[in-house]
Coordinates of C-alpha atoms in Angstrom, one line a residue:
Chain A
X14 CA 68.1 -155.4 245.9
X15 CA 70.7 -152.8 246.6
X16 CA 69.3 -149.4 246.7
X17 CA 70.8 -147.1 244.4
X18 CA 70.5 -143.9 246.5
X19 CA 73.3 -145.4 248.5
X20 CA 76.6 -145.3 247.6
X21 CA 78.6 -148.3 246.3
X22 CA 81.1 -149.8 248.6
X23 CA 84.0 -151.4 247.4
X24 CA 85.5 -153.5 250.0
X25 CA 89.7 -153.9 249.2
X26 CA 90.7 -157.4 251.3
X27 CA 86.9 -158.2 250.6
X28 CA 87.7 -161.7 251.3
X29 CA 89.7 -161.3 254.5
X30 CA 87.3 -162.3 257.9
X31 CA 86.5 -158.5 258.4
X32 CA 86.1 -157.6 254.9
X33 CA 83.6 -160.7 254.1
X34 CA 81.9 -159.3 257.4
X35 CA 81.3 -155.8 256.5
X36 CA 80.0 -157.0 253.0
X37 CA 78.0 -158.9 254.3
X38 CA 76.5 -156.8 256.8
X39 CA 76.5 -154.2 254.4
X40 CA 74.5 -155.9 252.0
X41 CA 72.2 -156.8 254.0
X42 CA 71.5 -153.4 255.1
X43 CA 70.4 -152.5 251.3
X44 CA 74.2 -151.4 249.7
X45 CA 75.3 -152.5 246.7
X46 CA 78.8 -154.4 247.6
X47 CA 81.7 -155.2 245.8
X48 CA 84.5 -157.4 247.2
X49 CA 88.3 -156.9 246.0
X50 CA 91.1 -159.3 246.0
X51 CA 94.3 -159.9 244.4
X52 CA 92.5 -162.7 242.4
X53 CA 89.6 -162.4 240.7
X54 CA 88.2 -165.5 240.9
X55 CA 88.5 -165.7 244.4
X56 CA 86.7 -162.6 245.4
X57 CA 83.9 -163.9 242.6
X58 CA 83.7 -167.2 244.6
X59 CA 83.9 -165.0 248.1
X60 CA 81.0 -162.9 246.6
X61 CA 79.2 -166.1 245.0
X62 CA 79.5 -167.4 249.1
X63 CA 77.9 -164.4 250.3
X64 CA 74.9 -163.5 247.9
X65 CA 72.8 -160.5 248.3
X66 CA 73.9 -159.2 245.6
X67 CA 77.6 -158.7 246.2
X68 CA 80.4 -158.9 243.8
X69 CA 83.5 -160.1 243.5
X70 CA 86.6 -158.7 241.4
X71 CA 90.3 -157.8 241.8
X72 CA 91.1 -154.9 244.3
X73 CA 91.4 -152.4 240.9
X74 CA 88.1 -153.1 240.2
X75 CA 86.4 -152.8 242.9
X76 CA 87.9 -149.9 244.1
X77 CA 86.7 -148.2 240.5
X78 CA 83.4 -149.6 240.7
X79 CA 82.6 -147.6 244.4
X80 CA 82.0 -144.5 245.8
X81 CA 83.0 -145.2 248.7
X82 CA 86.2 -147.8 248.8
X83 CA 87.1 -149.5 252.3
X84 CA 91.0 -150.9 253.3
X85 CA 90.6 -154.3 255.1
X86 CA 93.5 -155.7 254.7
X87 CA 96.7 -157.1 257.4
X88 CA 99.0 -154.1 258.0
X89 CA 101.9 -156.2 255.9
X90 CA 99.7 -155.7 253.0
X91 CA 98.5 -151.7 253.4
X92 CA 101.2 -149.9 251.3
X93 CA 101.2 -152.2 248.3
X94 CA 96.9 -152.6 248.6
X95 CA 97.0 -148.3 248.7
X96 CA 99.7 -148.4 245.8
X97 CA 97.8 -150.7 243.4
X98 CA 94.3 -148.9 244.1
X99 CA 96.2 -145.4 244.0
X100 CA 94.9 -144.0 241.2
X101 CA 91.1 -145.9 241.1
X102 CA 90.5 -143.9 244.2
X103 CA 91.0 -140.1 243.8
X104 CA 88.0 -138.2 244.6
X105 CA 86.6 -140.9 246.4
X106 CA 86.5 -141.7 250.1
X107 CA 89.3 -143.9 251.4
X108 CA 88.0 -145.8 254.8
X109 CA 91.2 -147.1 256.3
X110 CA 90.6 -150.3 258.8
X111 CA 94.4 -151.3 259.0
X112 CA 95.9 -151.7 262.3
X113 CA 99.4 -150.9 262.7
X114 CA 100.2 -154.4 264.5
X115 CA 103.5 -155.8 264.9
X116 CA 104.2 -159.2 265.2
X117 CA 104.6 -161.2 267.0
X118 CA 103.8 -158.8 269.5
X119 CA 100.7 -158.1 268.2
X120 CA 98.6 -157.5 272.0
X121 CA 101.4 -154.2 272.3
X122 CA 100.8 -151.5 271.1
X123 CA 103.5 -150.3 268.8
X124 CA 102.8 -147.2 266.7
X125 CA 104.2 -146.2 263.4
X126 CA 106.9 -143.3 263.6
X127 CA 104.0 -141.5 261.0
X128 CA 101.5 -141.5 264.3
X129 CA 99.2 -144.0 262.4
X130 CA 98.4 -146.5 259.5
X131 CA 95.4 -144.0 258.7
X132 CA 98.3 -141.0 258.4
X133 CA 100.2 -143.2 256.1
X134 CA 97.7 -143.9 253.6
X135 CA 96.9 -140.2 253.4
X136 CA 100.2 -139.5 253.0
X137 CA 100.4 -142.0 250.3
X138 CA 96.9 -140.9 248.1
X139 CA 97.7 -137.5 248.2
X140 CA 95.2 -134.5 248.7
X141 CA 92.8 -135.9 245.9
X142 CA 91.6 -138.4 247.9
X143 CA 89.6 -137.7 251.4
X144 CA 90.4 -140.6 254.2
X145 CA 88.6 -141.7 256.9
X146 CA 89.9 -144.3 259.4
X147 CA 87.1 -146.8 261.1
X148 CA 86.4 -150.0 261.6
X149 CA 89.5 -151.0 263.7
X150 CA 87.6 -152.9 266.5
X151 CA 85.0 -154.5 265.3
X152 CA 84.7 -158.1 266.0
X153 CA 83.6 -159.7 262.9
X154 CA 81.6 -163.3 264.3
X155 CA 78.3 -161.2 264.5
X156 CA 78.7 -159.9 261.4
X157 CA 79.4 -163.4 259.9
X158 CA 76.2 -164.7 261.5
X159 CA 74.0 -161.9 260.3
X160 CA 74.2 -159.4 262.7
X161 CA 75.8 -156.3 263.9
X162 CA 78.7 -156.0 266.2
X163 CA 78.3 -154.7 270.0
X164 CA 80.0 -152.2 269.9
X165 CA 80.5 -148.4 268.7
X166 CA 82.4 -147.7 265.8
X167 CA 85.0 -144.4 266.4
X168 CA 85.3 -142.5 263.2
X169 CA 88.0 -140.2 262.0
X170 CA 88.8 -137.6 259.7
X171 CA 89.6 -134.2 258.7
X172 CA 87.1 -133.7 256.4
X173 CA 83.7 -133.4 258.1
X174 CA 81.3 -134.6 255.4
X175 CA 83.6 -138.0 254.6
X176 CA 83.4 -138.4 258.0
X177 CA 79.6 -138.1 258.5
X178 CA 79.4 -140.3 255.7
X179 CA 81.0 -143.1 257.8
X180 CA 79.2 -142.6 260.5
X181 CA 76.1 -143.7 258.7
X182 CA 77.9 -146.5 257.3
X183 CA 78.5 -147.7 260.6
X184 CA 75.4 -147.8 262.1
X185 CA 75.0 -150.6 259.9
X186 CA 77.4 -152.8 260.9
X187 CA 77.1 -152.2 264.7
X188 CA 75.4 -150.5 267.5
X189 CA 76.6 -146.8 266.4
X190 CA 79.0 -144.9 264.9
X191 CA 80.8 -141.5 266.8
X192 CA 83.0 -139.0 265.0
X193 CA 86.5 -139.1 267.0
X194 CA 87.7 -136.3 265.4
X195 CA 90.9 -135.4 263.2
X196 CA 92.6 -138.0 261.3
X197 CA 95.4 -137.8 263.6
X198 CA 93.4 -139.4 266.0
X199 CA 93.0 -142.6 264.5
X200 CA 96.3 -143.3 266.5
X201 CA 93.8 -144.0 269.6
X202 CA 91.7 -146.6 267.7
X203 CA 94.7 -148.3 266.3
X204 CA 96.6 -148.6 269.6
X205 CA 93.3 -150.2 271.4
X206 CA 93.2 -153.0 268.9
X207 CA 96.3 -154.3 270.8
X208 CA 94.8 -153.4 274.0
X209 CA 91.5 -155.3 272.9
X210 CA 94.0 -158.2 271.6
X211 CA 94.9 -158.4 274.9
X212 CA 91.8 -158.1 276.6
X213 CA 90.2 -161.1 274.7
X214 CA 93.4 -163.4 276.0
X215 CA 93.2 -162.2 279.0
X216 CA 89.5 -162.4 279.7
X217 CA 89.0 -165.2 277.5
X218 CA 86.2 -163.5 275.2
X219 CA 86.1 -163.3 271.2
X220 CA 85.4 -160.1 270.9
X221 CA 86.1 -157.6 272.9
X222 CA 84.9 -153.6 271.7
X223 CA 84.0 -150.4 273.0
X224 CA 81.4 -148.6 273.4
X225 CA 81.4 -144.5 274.3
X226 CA 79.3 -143.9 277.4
X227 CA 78.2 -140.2 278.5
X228 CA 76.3 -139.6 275.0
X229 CA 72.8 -139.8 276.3
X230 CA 73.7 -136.5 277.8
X231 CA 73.3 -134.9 274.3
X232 CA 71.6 -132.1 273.3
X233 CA 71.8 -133.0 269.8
X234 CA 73.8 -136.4 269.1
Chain B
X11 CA 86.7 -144.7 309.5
X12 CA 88.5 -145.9 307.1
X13 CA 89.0 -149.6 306.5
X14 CA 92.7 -150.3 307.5
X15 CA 93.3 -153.8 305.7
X16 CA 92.7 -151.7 302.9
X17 CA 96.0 -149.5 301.2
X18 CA 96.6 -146.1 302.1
X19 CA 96.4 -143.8 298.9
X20 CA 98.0 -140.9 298.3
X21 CA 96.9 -138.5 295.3
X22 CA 99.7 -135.8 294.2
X23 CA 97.8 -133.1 292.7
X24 CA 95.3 -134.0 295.3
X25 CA 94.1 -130.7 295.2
X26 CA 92.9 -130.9 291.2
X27 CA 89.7 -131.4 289.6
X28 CA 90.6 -135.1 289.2
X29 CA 92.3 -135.7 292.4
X30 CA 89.5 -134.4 295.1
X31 CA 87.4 -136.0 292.6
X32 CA 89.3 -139.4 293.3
X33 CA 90.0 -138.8 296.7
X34 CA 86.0 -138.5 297.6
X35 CA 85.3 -141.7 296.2
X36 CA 87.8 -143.7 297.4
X37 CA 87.4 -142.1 301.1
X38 CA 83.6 -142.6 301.0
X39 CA 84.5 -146.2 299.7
X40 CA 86.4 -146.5 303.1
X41 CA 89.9 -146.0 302.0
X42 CA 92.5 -143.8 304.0
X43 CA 93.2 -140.7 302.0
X44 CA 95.7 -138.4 301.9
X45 CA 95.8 -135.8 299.1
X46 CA 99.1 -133.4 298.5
X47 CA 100.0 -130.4 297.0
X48 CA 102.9 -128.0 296.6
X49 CA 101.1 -126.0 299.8
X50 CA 100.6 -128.2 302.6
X51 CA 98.3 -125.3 303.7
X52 CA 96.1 -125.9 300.0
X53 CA 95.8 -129.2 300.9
X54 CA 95.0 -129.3 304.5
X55 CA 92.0 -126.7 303.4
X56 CA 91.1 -129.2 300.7
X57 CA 91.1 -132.2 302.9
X58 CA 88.8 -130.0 305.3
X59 CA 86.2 -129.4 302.7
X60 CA 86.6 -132.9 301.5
X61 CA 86.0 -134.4 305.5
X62 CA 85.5 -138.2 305.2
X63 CA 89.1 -138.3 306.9
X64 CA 90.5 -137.0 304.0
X65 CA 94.1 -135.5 305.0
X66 CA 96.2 -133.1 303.7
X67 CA 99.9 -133.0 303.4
X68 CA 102.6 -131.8 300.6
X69 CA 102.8 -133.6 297.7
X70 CA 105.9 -135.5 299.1
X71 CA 104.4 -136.0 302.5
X72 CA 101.2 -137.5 300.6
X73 CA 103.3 -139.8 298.9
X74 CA 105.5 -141.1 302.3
X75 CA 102.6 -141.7 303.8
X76 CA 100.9 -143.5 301.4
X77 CA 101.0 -147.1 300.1
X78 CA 99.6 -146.6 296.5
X79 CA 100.4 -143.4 295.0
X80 CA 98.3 -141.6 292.6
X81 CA 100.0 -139.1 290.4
X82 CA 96.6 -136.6 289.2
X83 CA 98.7 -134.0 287.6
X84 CA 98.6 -132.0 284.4
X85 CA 101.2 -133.1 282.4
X86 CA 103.1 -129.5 282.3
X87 CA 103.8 -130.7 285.7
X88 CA 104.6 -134.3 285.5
X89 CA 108.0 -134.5 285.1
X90 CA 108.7 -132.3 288.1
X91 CA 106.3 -134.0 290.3
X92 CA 107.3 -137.1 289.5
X93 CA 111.1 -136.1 290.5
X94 CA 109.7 -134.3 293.8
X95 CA 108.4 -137.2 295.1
X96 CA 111.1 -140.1 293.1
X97 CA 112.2 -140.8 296.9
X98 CA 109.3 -141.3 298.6
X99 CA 107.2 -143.4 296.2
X100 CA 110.3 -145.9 295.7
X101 CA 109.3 -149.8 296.9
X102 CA 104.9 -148.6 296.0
X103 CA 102.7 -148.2 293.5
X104 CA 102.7 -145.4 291.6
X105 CA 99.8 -145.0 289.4
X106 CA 100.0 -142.5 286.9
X107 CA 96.7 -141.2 285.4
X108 CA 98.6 -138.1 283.6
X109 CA 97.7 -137.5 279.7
X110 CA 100.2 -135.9 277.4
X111 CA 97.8 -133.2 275.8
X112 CA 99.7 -130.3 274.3
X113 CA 97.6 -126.8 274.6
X114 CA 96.3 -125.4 272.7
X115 CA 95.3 -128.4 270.6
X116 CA 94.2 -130.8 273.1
X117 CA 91.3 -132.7 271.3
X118 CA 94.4 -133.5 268.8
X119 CA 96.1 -136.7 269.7
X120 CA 99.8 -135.7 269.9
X121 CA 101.9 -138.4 272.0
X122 CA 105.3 -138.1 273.4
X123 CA 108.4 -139.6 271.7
X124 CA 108.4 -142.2 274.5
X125 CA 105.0 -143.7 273.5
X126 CA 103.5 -142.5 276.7
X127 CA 103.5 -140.3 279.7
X128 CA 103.5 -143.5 281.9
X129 CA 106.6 -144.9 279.8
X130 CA 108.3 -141.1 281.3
X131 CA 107.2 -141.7 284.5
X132 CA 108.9 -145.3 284.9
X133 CA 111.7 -144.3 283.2
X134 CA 112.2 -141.2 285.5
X135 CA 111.2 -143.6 288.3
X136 CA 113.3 -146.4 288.4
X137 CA 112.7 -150.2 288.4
X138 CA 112.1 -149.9 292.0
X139 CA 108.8 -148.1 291.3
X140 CA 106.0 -150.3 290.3
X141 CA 104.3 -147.9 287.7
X142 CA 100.5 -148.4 286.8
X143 CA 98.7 -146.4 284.2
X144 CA 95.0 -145.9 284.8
X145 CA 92.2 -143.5 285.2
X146 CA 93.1 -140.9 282.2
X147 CA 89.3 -141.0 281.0
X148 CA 87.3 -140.4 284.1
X149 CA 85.0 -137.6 284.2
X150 CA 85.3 -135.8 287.5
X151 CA 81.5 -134.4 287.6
X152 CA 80.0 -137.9 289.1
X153 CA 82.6 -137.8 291.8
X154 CA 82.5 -134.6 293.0
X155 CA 78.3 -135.5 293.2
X156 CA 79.3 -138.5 295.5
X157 CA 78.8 -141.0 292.7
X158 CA 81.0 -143.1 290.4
X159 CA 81.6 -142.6 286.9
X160 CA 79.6 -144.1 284.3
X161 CA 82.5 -145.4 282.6
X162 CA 84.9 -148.5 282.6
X163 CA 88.8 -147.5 284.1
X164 CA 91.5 -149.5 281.4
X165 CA 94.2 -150.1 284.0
X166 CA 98.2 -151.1 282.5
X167 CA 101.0 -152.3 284.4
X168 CA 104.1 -154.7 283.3
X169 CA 103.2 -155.8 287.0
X170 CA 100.1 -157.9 287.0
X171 CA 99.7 -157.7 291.3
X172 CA 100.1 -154.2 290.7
X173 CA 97.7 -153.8 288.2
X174 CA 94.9 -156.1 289.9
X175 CA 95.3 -153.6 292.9
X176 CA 94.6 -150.9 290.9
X177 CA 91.6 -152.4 289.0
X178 CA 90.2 -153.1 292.6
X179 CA 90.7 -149.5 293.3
X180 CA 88.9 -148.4 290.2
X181 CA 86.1 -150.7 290.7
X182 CA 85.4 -148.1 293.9
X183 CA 85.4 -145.1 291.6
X184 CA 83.9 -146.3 288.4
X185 CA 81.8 -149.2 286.8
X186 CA 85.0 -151.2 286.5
X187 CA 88.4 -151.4 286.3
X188 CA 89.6 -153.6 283.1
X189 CA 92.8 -154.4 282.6
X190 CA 94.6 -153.5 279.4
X191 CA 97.8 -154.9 279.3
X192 CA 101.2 -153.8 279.5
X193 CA 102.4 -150.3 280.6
X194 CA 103.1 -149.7 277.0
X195 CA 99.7 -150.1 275.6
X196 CA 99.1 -146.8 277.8
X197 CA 99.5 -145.3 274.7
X198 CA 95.7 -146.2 273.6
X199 CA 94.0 -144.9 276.8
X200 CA 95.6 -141.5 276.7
X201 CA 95.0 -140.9 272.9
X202 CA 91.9 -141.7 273.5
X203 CA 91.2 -138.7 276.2
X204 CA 92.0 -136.4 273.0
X205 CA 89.0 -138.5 271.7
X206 CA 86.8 -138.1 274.2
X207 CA 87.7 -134.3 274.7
X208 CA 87.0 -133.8 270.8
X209 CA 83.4 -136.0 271.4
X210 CA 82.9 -133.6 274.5
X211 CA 82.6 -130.6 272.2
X212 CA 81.0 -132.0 269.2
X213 CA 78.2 -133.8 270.7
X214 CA 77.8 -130.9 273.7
X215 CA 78.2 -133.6 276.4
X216 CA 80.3 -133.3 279.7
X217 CA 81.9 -136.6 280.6
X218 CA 81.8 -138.7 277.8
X219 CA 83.8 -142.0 278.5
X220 CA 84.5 -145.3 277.4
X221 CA 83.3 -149.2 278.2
X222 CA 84.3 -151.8 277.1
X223 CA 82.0 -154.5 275.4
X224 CA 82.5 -158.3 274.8
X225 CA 83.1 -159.5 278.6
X226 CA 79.6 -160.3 279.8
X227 CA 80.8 -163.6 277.7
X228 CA 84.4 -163.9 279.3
X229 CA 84.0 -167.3 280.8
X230 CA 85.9 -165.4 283.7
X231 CA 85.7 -161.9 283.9

C-alpha cells in the first residue's frame, strides 16, 4: 500500500526503460505511482506489468494526478512531452531526466545553445512551476530487477526545498542523492551521460554511474 | 631517482596549489619533474621545498624540457600560457587540467562558447599538439600530505595513446585514471568542478570528488 504521507509521483515516459524503472523502484519504496504515456492503454498495461499499486494513464493525467511529476522521456520527445503537460503542472515540481543527446553521436557530448535540457523546460513552464533536473545517470537493470542503482544521484535546482525534495526521492532509487546546486548546473550531469555512454563501450559494462567521494568528511551531510 | 623509462613531465603553473600538488605525487611515484613559472627564481624555490628531484625552470623552460606537459593554470591565465609555451610543447602531450570558472560565481557552471577550455587550448595549439584533458577535479589536500586523492581522474583525448599515457599518469596521483572519451566530452568534467565547488560549501567538506561506478563488472577494465 502506498503511503499517503508521500507525495504522488507521476512518471511522464512511464513506460520508457527508465521511467518503468523508477516506478517501479518507487513503488516499492511505499509511493503511490502513476505511469504516463501518449496511450492510455499502454501505460494501463505497463502499470498492470508492474503492480504495486501503480497506474497507468496518458501523460495529462498523470501529470494531474501527482505532486510531484517526473520527465523520462528521449530528448526528441521533451518539448512536445513539456507542451502537452504544460498546464497540469503549475505549482508542482517538474523533475527533468532528459539528456540533451544528439544522434548519432550520442557518446559526445553536444550541449544545447540554452546550456541544458533542464534550462529549456524551465524556460518553457514558466515561473509557476519549480524544476529540478535528476536522474540523468542512472542505469535502470537494477531498478528493473528490484533494486537500487549503484550509484549517486546529482540533484539540481534553484529552489532549495524542490530540491531537497529530490534528494529524498532519490535515496530510493539508488545509493544517495547530492544537491549539485543551481539549475544551471544540470549542464554537468547531462554532458556525463555521453561520457558514461562512452565509458560503458569502452569498458564494456552496462551501467556505468558516479558516485561523489569526499562526503564522509561532513560535518553535517 | 627518478625512473628514466618513464616520461619527463613538466607542470606550467608548477608553482600553484594544483601543480606542486601534482608534481609531489608524480616525483615520489618516481617520475622526473620539472615545474615552471613566470619566475624561474619562484620555481627553483618551489622545486627546493618540494626536493624529491623536483626542478624548477620558467614556464617555457619546463615545457622544453619535458615530454608530457601539464598545463595547472587558472583559466584567467590560460590563454596566455598556452601561447608562451605554443613552441615548446609542439610534437608532446599537452594535458590541460584548466576549468573555465568565471569569478565571482564559480559554483555556477558557466562554459565557454567553445564547449571547453581544452577545445581553446587545441585550437590555440595546433594539430601538432596532442591535447589531453584530465585532472580538473582533484583535490590538492591529499597530495600535498604525500598521498593520492580519493577520487577517480576522467581523462579525454581524440588521441587514444595519448590518453592511455595520461590515465597511467593519473593512476600515480589518484585511485584511477578512467577514460572519458573524446576531447570534446571535456565539457562534463569541468562543469562538474562547479559541482563539486557548490557540494564543497553546502555539505562543509574540502575535497569532494567524483568515482565512477559500474566497472568492477567491465569484463576488461
Amino acid at each position: 500500500m502506498a503511503d499517503t504521507s508521500k507525495p504522488v509521483i507521476g512518471i511522464i515516459g512511464g513506460t520508457g526503460d527508465l521511467g518503468s524503472g523508477l516506478a517501479r523502484a518507487w513503488a516499492n519504496a511505499g509511493y503511490a505511482v502513476v505511469i504516463g504515456s501518449r496511450s492510455a492503454e499502454k501505460a494501463a498495461d505497463a502499470a498492470a506489468q508492474l503492480g504495486a499499486g501503480v497506474r497507468g494513464l496518458t501523460n495529462v493525467g498523470a501529470a494531474e494526478a501527482a505532486d510531484i511529476v517526473i520527465l523520462a522521456v528521449p530528448f526528441s520527445n521533451h518539448a512536445a512531452s513539456i507542451e502537452e503537460i504544460r498546464g497540469a503542472v503549475q505549482g508542482k515540481i517538474l523533475v527533468d531526466a532528459a539528456v540533451p543527446l544528439v544522434p548519432p553521436k550520442v557518446s559526445r557530448v553536444q550541449l544545447p545553445e540554452e546550456g541544458s535540457a533542464a534550462q529549456i523546460a524551465q524556460d518553457l513552464l514558466g515561473e509557476g512551476v519549480r524544476v529540478v533536473s535528476a536522474f540523468h545517470n542512472v542505469g535502470a537493470a537494477k531498478l528493473h530487477k528490484g533494486g537500487r542503482a549503484d550509484c549517486d544521484v546529482l540533484v539540481f535546482s534553484d529552489d532549495k526545498d524542490a530540491r531537497d525534495q529530490v534528494i529524498t526521492l532519490a535515496g530510493a532509487v539508488a545509493n544517495r542523492g547530492v544537491g549539485g546546486g543551481s539549475l544551471a548546473n544540470s549542464a554537468a550531469a547531462e554532458a556525463l551521460t555521453s561520457v558514461l555512454i562512452w565509458i560503458n563501450r569502452q569498458y564494456k559494462v552496462l551501467g556505468a554511474g558516479i558516485a561523489i567521494t569526499g562526503l564522509e568528511d561532513a560535518a553535517q551531510a
